[in-house]
CSV table of C-alpha atoms and ligand atoms in Angstrom, one decimal:
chain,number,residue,atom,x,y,z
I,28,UNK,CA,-17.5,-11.5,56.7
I,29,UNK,CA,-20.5,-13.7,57.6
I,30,UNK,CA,-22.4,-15.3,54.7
I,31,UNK,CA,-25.7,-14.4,56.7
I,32,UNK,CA,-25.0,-10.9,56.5
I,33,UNK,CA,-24.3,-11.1,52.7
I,34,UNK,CA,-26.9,-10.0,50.7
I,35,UNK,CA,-25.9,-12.1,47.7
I,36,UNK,CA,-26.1,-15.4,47.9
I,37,UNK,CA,-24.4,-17.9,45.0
I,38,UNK,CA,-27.2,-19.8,42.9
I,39,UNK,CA,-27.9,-23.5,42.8
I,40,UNK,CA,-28.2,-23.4,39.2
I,41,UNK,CA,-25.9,-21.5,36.6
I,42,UNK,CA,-28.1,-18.9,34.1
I,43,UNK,CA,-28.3,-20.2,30.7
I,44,UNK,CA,-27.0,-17.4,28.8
I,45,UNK,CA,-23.8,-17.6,29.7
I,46,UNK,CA,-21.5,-17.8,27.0
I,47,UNK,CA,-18.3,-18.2,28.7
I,48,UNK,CA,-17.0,-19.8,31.8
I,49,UNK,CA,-16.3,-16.2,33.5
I,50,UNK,CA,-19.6,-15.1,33.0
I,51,UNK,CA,-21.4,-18.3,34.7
I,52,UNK,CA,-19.2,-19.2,37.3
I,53,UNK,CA,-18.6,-15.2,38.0
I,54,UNK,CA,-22.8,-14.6,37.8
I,55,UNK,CA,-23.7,-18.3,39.5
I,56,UNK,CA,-21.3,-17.8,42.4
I,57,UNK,CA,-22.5,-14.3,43.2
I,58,UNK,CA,-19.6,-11.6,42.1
I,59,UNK,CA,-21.3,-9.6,39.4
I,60,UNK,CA,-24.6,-9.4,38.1
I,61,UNK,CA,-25.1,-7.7,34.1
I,62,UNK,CA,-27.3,-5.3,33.6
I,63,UNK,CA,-26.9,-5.2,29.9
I,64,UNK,CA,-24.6,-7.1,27.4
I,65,UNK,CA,-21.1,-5.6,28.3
I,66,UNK,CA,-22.4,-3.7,31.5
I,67,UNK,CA,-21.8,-5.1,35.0
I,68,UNK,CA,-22.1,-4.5,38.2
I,69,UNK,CA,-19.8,-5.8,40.7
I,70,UNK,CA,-21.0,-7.1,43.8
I,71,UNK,CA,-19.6,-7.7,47.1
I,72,UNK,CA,-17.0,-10.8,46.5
I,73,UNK,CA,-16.2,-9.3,42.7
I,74,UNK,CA,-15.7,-6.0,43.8
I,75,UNK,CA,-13.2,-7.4,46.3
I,76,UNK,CA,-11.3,-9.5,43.4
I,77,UNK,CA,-11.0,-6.4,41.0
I,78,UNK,CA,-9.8,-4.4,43.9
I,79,UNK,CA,-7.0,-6.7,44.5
I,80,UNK,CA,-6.3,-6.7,40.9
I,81,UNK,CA,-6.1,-2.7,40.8
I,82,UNK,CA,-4.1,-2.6,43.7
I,83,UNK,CA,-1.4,-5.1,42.2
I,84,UNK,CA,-1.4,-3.4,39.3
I,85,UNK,CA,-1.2,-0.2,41.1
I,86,UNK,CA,1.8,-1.1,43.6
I,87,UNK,CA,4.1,-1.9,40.5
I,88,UNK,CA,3.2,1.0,38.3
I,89,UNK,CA,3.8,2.8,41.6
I,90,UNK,CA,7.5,1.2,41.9
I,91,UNK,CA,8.4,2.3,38.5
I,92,UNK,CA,7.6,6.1,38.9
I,93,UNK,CA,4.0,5.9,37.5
I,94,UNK,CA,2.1,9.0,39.4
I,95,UNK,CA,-1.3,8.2,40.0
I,96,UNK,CA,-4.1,10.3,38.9
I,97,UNK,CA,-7.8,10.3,38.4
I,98,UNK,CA,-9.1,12.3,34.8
I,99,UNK,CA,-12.9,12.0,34.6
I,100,UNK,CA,-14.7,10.1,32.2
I,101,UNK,CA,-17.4,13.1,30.4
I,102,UNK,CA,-15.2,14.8,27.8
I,103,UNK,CA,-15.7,18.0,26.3
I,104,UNK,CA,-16.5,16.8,22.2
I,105,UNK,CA,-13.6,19.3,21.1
I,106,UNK,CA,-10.4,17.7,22.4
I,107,UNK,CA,-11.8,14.7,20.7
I,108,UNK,CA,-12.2,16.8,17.3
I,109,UNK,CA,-8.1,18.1,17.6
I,110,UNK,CA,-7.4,14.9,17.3
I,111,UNK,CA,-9.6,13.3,15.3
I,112,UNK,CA,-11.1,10.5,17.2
I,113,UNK,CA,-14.3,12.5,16.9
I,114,UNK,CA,-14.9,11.0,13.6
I,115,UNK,CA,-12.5,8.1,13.2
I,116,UNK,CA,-12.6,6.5,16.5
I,117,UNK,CA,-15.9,4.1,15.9
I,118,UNK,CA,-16.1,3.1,19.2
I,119,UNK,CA,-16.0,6.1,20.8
I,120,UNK,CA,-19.4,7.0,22.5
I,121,UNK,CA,-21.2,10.5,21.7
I,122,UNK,CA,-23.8,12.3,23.8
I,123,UNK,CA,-25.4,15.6,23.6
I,124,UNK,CA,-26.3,17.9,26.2
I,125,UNK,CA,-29.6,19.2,27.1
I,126,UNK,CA,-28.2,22.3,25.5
I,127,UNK,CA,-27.1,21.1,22.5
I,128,UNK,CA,-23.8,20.3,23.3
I,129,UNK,CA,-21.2,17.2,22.3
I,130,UNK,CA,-19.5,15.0,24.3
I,131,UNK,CA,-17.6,12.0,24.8
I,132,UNK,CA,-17.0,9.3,27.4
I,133,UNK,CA,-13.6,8.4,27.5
I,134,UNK,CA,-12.8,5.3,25.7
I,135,UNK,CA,-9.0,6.0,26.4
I,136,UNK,CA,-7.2,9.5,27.7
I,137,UNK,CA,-4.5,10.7,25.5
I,138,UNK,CA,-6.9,14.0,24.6
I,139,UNK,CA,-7.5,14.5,27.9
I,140,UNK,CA,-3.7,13.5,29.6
I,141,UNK,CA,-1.7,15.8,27.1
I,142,UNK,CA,-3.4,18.6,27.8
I,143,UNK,CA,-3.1,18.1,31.3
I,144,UNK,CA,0.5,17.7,31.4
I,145,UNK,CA,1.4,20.5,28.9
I,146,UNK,CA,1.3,22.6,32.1
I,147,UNK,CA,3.5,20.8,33.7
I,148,UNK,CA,6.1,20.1,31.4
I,149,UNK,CA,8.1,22.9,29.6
I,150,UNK,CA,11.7,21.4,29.7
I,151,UNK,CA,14.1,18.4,29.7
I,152,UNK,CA,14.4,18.5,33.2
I,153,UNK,CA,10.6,17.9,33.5
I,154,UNK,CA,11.4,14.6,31.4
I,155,UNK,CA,10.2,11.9,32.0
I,156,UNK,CA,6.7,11.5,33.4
I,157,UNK,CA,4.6,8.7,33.9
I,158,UNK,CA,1.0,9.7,35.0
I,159,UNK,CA,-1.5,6.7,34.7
I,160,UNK,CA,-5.0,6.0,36.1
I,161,UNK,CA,-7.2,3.5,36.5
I,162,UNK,CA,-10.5,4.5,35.3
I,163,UNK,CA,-13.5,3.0,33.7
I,164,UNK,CA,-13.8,3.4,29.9
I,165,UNK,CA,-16.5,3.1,27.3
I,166,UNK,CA,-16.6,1.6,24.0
I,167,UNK,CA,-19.5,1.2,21.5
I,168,UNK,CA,-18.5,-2.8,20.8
I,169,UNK,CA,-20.2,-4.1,18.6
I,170,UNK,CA,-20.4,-7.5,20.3
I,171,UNK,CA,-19.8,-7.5,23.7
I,172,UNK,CA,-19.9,-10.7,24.4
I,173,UNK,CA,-17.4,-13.7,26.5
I,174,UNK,CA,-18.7,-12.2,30.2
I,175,UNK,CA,-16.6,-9.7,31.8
I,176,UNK,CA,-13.9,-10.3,28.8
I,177,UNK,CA,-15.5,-7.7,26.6
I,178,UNK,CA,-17.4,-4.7,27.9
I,179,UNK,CA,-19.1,-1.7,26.8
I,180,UNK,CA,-18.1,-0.1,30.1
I,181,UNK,CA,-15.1,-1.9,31.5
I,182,UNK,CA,-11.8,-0.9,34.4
I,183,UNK,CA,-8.6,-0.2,32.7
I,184,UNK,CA,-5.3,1.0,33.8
I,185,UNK,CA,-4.1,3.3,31.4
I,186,UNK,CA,-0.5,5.1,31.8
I,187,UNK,CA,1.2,7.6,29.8
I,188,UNK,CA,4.9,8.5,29.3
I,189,UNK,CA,6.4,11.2,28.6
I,190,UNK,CA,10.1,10.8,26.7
I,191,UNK,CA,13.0,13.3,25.6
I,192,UNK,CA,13.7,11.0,23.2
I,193,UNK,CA,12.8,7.4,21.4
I,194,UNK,CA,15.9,6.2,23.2
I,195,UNK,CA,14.1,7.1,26.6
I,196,UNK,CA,11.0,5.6,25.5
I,197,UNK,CA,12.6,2.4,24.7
I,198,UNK,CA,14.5,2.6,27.8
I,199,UNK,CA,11.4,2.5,29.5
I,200,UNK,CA,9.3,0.3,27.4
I,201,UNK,CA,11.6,-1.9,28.9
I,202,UNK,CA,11.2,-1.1,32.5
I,203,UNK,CA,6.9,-1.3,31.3
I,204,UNK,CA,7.2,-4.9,30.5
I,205,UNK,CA,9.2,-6.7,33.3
I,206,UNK,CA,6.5,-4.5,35.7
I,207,UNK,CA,3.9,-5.9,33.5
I,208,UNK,CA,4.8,-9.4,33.5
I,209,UNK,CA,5.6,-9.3,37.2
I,210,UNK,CA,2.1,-7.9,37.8
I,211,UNK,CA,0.8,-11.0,35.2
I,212,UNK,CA,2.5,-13.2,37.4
I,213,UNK,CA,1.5,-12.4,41.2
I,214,UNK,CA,-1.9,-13.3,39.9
I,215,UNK,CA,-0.9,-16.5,38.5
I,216,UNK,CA,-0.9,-15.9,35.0
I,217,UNK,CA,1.8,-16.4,32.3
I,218,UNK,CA,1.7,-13.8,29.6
I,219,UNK,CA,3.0,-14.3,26.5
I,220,UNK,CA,4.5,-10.5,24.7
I,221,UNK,CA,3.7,-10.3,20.8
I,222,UNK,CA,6.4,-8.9,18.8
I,223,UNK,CA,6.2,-5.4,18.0
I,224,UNK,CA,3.7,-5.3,14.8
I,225,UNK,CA,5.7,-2.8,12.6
I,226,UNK,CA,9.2,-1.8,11.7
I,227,UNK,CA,11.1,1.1,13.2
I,228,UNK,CA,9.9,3.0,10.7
I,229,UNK,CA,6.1,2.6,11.3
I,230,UNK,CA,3.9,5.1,12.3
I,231,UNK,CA,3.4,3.1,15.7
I,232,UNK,CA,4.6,0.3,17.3
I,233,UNK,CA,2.6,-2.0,19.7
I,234,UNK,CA,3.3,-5.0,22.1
I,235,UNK,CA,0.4,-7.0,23.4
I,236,UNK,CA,0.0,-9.1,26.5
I,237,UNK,CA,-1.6,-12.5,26.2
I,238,UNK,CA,-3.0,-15.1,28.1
I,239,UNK,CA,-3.8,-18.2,26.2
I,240,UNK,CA,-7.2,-19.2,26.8
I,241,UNK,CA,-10.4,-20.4,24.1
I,242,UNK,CA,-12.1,-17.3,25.8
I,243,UNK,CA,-10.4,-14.9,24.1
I,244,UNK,CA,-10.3,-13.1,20.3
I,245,UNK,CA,-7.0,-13.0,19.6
I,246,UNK,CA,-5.2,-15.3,17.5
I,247,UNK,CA,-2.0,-15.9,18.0
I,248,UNK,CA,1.3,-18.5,17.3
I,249,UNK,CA,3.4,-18.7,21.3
I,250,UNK,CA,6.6,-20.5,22.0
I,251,UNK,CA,6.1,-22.9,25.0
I,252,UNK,CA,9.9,-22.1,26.1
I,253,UNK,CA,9.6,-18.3,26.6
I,254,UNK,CA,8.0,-15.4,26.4
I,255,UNK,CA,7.6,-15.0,22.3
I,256,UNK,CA,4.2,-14.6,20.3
I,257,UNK,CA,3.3,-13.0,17.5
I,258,UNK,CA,-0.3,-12.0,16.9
I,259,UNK,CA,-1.4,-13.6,13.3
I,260,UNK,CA,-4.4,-11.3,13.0
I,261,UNK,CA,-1.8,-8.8,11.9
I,262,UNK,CA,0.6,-9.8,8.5
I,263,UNK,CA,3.2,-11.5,10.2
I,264,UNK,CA,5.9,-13.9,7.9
I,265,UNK,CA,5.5,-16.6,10.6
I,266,UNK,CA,3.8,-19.6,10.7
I,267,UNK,CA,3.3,-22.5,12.9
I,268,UNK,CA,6.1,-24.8,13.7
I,269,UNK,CA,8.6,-22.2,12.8
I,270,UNK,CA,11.6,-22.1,15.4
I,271,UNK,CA,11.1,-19.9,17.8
I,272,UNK,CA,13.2,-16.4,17.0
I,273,UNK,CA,13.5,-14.8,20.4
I,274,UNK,CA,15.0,-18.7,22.2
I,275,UNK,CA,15.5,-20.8,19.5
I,276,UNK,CA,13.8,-23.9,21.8
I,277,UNK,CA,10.7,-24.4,20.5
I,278,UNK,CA,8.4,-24.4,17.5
I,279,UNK,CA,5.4,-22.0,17.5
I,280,UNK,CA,2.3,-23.2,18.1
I,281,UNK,CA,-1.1,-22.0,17.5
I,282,UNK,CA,-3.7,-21.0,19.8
I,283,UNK,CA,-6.2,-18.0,21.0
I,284,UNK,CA,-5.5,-15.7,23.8
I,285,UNK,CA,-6.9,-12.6,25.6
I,286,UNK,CA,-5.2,-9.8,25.4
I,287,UNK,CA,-4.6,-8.3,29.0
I,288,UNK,CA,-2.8,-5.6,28.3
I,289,UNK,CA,-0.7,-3.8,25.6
I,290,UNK,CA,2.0,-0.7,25.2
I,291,UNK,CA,1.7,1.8,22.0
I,292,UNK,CA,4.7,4.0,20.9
I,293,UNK,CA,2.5,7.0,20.3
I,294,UNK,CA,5.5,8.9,19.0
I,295,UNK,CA,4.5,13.3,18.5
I,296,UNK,CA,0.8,12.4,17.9
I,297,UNK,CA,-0.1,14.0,20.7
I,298,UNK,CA,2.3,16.6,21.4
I,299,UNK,CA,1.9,18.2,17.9
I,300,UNK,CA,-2.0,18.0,18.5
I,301,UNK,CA,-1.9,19.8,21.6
I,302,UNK,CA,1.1,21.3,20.8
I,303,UNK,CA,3.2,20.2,24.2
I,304,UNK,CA,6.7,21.5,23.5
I,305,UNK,CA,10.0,21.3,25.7
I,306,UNK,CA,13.5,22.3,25.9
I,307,UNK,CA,16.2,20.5,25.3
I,308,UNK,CA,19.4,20.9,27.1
I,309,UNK,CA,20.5,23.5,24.1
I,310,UNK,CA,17.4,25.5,24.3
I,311,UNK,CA,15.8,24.0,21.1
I,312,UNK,CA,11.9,23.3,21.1
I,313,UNK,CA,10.9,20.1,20.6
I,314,UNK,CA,8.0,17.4,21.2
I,315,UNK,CA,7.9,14.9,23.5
I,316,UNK,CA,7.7,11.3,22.7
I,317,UNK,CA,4.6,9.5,24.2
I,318,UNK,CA,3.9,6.1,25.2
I,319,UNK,CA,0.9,4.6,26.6
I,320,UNK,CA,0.1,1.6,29.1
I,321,UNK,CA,-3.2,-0.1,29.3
I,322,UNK,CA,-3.5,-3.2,31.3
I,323,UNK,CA,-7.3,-4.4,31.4
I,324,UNK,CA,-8.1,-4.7,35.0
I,325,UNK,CA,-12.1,-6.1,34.7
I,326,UNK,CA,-11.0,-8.4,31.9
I,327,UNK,CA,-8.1,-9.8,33.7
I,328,UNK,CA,-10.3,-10.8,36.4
I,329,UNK,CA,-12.4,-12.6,33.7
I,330,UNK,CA,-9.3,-14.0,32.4
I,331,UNK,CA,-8.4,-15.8,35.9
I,332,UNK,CA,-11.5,-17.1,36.0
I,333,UNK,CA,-11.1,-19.2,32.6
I,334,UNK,CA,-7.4,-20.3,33.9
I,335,UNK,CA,-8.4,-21.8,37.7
I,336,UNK,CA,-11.8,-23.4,37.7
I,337,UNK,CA,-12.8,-26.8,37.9
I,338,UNK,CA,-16.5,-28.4,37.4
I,339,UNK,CA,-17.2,-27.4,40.5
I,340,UNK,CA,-16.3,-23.7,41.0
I,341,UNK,CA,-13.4,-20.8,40.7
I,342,UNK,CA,-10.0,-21.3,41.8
I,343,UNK,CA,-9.4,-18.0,43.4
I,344,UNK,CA,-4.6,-17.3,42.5
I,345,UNK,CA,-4.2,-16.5,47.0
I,346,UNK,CA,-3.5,-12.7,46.0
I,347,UNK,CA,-6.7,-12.0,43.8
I,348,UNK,CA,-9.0,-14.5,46.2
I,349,UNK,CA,-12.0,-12.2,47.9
I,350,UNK,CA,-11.0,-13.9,50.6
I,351,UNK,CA,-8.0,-16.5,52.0
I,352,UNK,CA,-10.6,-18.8,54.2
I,353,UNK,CA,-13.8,-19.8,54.0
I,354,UNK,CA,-15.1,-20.8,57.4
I,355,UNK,CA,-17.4,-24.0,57.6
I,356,UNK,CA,-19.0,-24.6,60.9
I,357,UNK,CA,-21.1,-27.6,62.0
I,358,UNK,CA,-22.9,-26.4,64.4
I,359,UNK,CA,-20.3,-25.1,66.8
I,360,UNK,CA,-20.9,-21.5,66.1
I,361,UNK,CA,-19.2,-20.7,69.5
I,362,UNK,CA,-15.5,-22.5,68.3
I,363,UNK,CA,-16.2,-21.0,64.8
I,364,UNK,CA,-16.4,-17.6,66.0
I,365,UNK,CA,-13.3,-18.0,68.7
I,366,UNK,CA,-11.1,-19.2,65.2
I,367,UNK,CA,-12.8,-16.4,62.5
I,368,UNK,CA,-11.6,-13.8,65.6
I,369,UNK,CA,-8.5,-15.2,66.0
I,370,UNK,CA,-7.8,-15.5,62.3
I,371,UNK,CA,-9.2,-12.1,61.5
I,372,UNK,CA,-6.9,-10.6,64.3
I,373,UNK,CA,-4.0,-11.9,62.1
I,374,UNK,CA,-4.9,-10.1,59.0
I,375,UNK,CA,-6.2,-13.3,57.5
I,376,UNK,CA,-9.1,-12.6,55.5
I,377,UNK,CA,-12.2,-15.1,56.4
I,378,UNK,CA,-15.7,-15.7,54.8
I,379,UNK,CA,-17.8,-17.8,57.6
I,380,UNK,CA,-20.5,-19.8,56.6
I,381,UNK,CA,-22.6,-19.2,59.5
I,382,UNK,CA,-25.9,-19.5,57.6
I,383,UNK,CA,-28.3,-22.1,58.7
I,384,UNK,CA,-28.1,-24.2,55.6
I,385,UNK,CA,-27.2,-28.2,55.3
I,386,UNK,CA,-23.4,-29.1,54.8
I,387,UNK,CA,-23.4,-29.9,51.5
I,388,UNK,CA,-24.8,-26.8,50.8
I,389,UNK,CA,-21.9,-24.8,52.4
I,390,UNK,CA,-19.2,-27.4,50.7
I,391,UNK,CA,-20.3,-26.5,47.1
I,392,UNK,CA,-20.6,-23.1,47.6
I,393,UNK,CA,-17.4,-22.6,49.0
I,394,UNK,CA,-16.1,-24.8,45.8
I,395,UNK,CA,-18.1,-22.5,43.8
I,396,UNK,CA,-16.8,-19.3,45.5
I,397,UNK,CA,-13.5,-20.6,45.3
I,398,UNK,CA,-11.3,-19.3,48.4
I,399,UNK,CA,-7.9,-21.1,48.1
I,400,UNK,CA,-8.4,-22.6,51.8
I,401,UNK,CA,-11.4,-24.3,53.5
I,402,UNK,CA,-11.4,-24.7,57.2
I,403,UNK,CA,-14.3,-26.9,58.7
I,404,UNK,CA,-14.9,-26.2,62.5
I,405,UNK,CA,-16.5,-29.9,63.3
I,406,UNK,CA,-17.4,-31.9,66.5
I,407,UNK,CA,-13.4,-33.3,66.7
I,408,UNK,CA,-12.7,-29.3,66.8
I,409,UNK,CA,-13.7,-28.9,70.3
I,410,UNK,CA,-12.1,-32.2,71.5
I,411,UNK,CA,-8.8,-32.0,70.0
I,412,UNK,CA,-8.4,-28.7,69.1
I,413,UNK,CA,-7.8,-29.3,65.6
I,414,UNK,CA,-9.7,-28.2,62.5
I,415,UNK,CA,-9.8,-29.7,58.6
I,416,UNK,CA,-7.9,-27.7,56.3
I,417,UNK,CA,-8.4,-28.3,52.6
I,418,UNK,CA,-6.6,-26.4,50.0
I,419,UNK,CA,-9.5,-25.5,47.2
I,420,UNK,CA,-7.8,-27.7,44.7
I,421,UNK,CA,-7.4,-30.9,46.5
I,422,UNK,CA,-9.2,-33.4,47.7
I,423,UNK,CA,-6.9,-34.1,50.7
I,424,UNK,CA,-8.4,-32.5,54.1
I,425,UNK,CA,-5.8,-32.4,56.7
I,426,UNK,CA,-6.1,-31.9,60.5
I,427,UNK,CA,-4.0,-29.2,61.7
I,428,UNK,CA,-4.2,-27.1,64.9
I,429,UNK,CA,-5.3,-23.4,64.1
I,430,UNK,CA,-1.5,-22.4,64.7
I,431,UNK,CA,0.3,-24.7,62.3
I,432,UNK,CA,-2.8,-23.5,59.8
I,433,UNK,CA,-1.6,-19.8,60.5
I,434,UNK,CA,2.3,-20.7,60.2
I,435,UNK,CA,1.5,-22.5,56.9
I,436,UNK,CA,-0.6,-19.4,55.6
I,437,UNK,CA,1.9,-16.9,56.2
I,438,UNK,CA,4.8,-19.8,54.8
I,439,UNK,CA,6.6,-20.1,57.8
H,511,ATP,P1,-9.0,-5.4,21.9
H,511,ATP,O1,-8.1,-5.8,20.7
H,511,ATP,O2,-9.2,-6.6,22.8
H,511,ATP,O3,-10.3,-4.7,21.5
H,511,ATP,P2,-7.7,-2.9,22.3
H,511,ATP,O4,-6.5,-3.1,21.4
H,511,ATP,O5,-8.9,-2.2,21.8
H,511,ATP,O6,-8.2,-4.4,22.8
H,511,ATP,P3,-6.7,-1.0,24.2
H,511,ATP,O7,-7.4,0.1,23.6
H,511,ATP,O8,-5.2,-0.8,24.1
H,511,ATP,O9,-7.2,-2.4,23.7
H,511,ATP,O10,-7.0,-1.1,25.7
H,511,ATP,C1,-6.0,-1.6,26.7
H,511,ATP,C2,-6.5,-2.9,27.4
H,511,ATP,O11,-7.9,-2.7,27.8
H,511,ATP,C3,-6.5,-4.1,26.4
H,511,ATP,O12,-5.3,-4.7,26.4
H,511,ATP,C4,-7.6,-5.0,27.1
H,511,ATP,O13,-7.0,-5.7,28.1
H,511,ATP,C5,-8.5,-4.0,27.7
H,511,ATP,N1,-9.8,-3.8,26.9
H,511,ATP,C6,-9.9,-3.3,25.7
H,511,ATP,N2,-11.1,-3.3,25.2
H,511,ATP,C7,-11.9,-3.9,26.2
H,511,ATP,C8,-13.2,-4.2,26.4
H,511,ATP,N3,-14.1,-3.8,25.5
H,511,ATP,N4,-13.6,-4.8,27.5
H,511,ATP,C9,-12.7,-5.1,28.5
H,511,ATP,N5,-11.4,-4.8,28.4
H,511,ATP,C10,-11.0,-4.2,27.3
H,512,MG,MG1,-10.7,-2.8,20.9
């Protein structure tokens, strides 16, 4: 992509509103643009980030048996009153048709999934399924606030399980988690999983997801040496400097977190709501035990944000960056375009600065963009055949002929 063809350009100057880190360095470098508190739109660069972060998430839900589907967002008002929600759900957001008609927008699919898959399944052998989507939701937050963190319209990745049994559901809670931390972990974070908030004899159990970082709302006590946290908004008996109970290494310790993502043990809810009965192997009717998978994809990308930044821009993890290179010619246009074809015939992803600004210009916006490499096409380029490589977080530039650059890119 050439920068002159962009039509967003990053500002000079971040917008004083900004609350959050996401929300300036997201706004200031040129990826979304709000339209109203917890309503974005994505632009060029963000759109690229959130649909590398779908496509992660997508690949492992894929590799664990998920089926993908798409289940729309207007809801008819009465599959929201079977359940409830119509009344109890305060963030659920209610319209009315010209003709005097309810509806909802989706602010999560269980009314609308169950339904769907009662036609589907009518017997053990149909057990288990795993449809999920990913789908924007709505939600009448009262304070949507910390950038892209919190929306009133915002991407999430919702899956639902289908289960004989609790012992399947467990079974598969399991599988759920190591997907979800490995999808955590190709973009660069480290999650923390909270203990489930509720015995085995609670209506529901939940685990949530979460990334420490200031930016979030959750308050929570972590162990440094694995996995553990417990969220302390709910009654929990632990407190900080406890041992940890899970590895026994480390006290807990305090601190606030985002929560990425979380699992529910939705047990018959839904079944018995919309009545979704199987067969067992003997013939007997029974309900199915649900689950359901929500990993927020627009607030993870706000979440990587407030992880890899520096004073002077975004930090881009290489398999969430819009793009691997950004391309920084001095006025050799012609050797510029000869390396952004040759790169570009590799499948390596390149933003070129071709715009006819000063240098400096084009070195702080690509800190502010934040591509993980910058590749500077200079005078010495066309004499030795060598171009300055600098990884986005050091201050080392190295010179390199465009092959080893490619050899070291693909790790070879
Ligand atoms: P929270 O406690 O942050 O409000 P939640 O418990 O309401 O989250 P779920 O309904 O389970 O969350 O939604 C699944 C995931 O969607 C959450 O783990 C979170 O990552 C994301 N999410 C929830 N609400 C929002 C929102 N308003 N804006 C952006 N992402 C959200
Ligand atoms: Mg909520």
């Amino acid at each position: 992509m050439k920068m002159s063809k962009m039509g967003v350009k990053p500002e000079k100057l971040a917008s004083k509103e900004a609350d959050t880190i996401n929300h300036k360095l997201l706004v200031q470098a040129g990826f979304v643009r709000q339209l109203m508190a917890g309503v974005y739109t994505y632009l060029p660069l963000g759109l690229r980030v959130l649909r590398k972060i779908e496509n992660i998430v997508r690949e492992e839900m894929d590799a664990i048996g998920g089926e993908e589907i798409l289940m729309p967002m207007l809801h008819p008002a009465e599959i929201w009153k079977k359940t409830g929600g119509w009344d109890s759900i305060d963030v659920l957001f209610k319209l009315k048709s010209r003709t005097d008609r309810d509806y909802a927008l989706g602010q999560s699919q269980e009314e609308v999934v169950t339904p769907t898959m009662k036609e589907f399944i009518k017997s053990y052998r149909d057990l288990p399924r795993m449809p999920y989507h990913i789908q924007w939701k709505f939600r009448d937050e009262l304070r949507s606030k910390s950038g892209i963190l919190r929306g009133r319209e915002f991407l999430m990745k919702d899956m639902y399980s289908f289960h004989l049994d609790q012992a399947d559901f467990d079974r598969f809670y399991e599988v759920a988690k190591q997907a979800y931390l490995k999808i955590y972990a190709r973009m660069g974070l480290q999650a923390k999983v909270t203990e489930a908030s509720g015995g085995a004899f609670s209506e529901k159990i939940s685990y949530e997801f979460e990334v420490l970082t200031d930016a979030g709302e959750a308050n929570i006590l972590y162990c440094d040496s694995c996995e553990f946290c417990v969220n302390i908004d709910d009654i929990t008996s632990y407190k900080e400097g406890d041992k940890c109970p899970k590895c026994g290494n480390s006290k807990l310790k305090p601190s606030i977190a985002s929560e990425v993502g979380n699992v529910f043990d939705l047990g018959d809810k839904y079944s018995k709501a919309f009545d979704l009965k199987v067969a067992t192997s003997t013939g007997e009717q029974i309900y199915p035990i649900m689950g359901c998978y929500g990993i927020g994809v627009s607030r993870t990308m706000g979440v990587i944000v407030e992880k890899f930044h520096d004073d002077k821009g975004i930090l881009w993890p290489a398999e969430v960056a819009p793009y691997t290179v950004h391309l920084i010619d001095i006025k050799q246009q012609e050797k510029a375009q000869e390396i952004y074809n040759l790169l570009d015939s590799k499948n390596i992803e390149v933003l070129w600065d071709d715009r006819e600004i000063n240098v400096g210009g084009k070195f702080s916006d690509a800190d502010l963009i934040g591509c993980p490499w910058r590749v500077i096409v200079s005078d010495k380029s066309l004499t030795t055949n060598e171009i300055e490589v600098k990884a986005r977080q050091s201050d080392e530039p190295e010179m390199m002929s465009l092959e080893q650059f490619i050899s070291r890119l693909k790790g070879d």
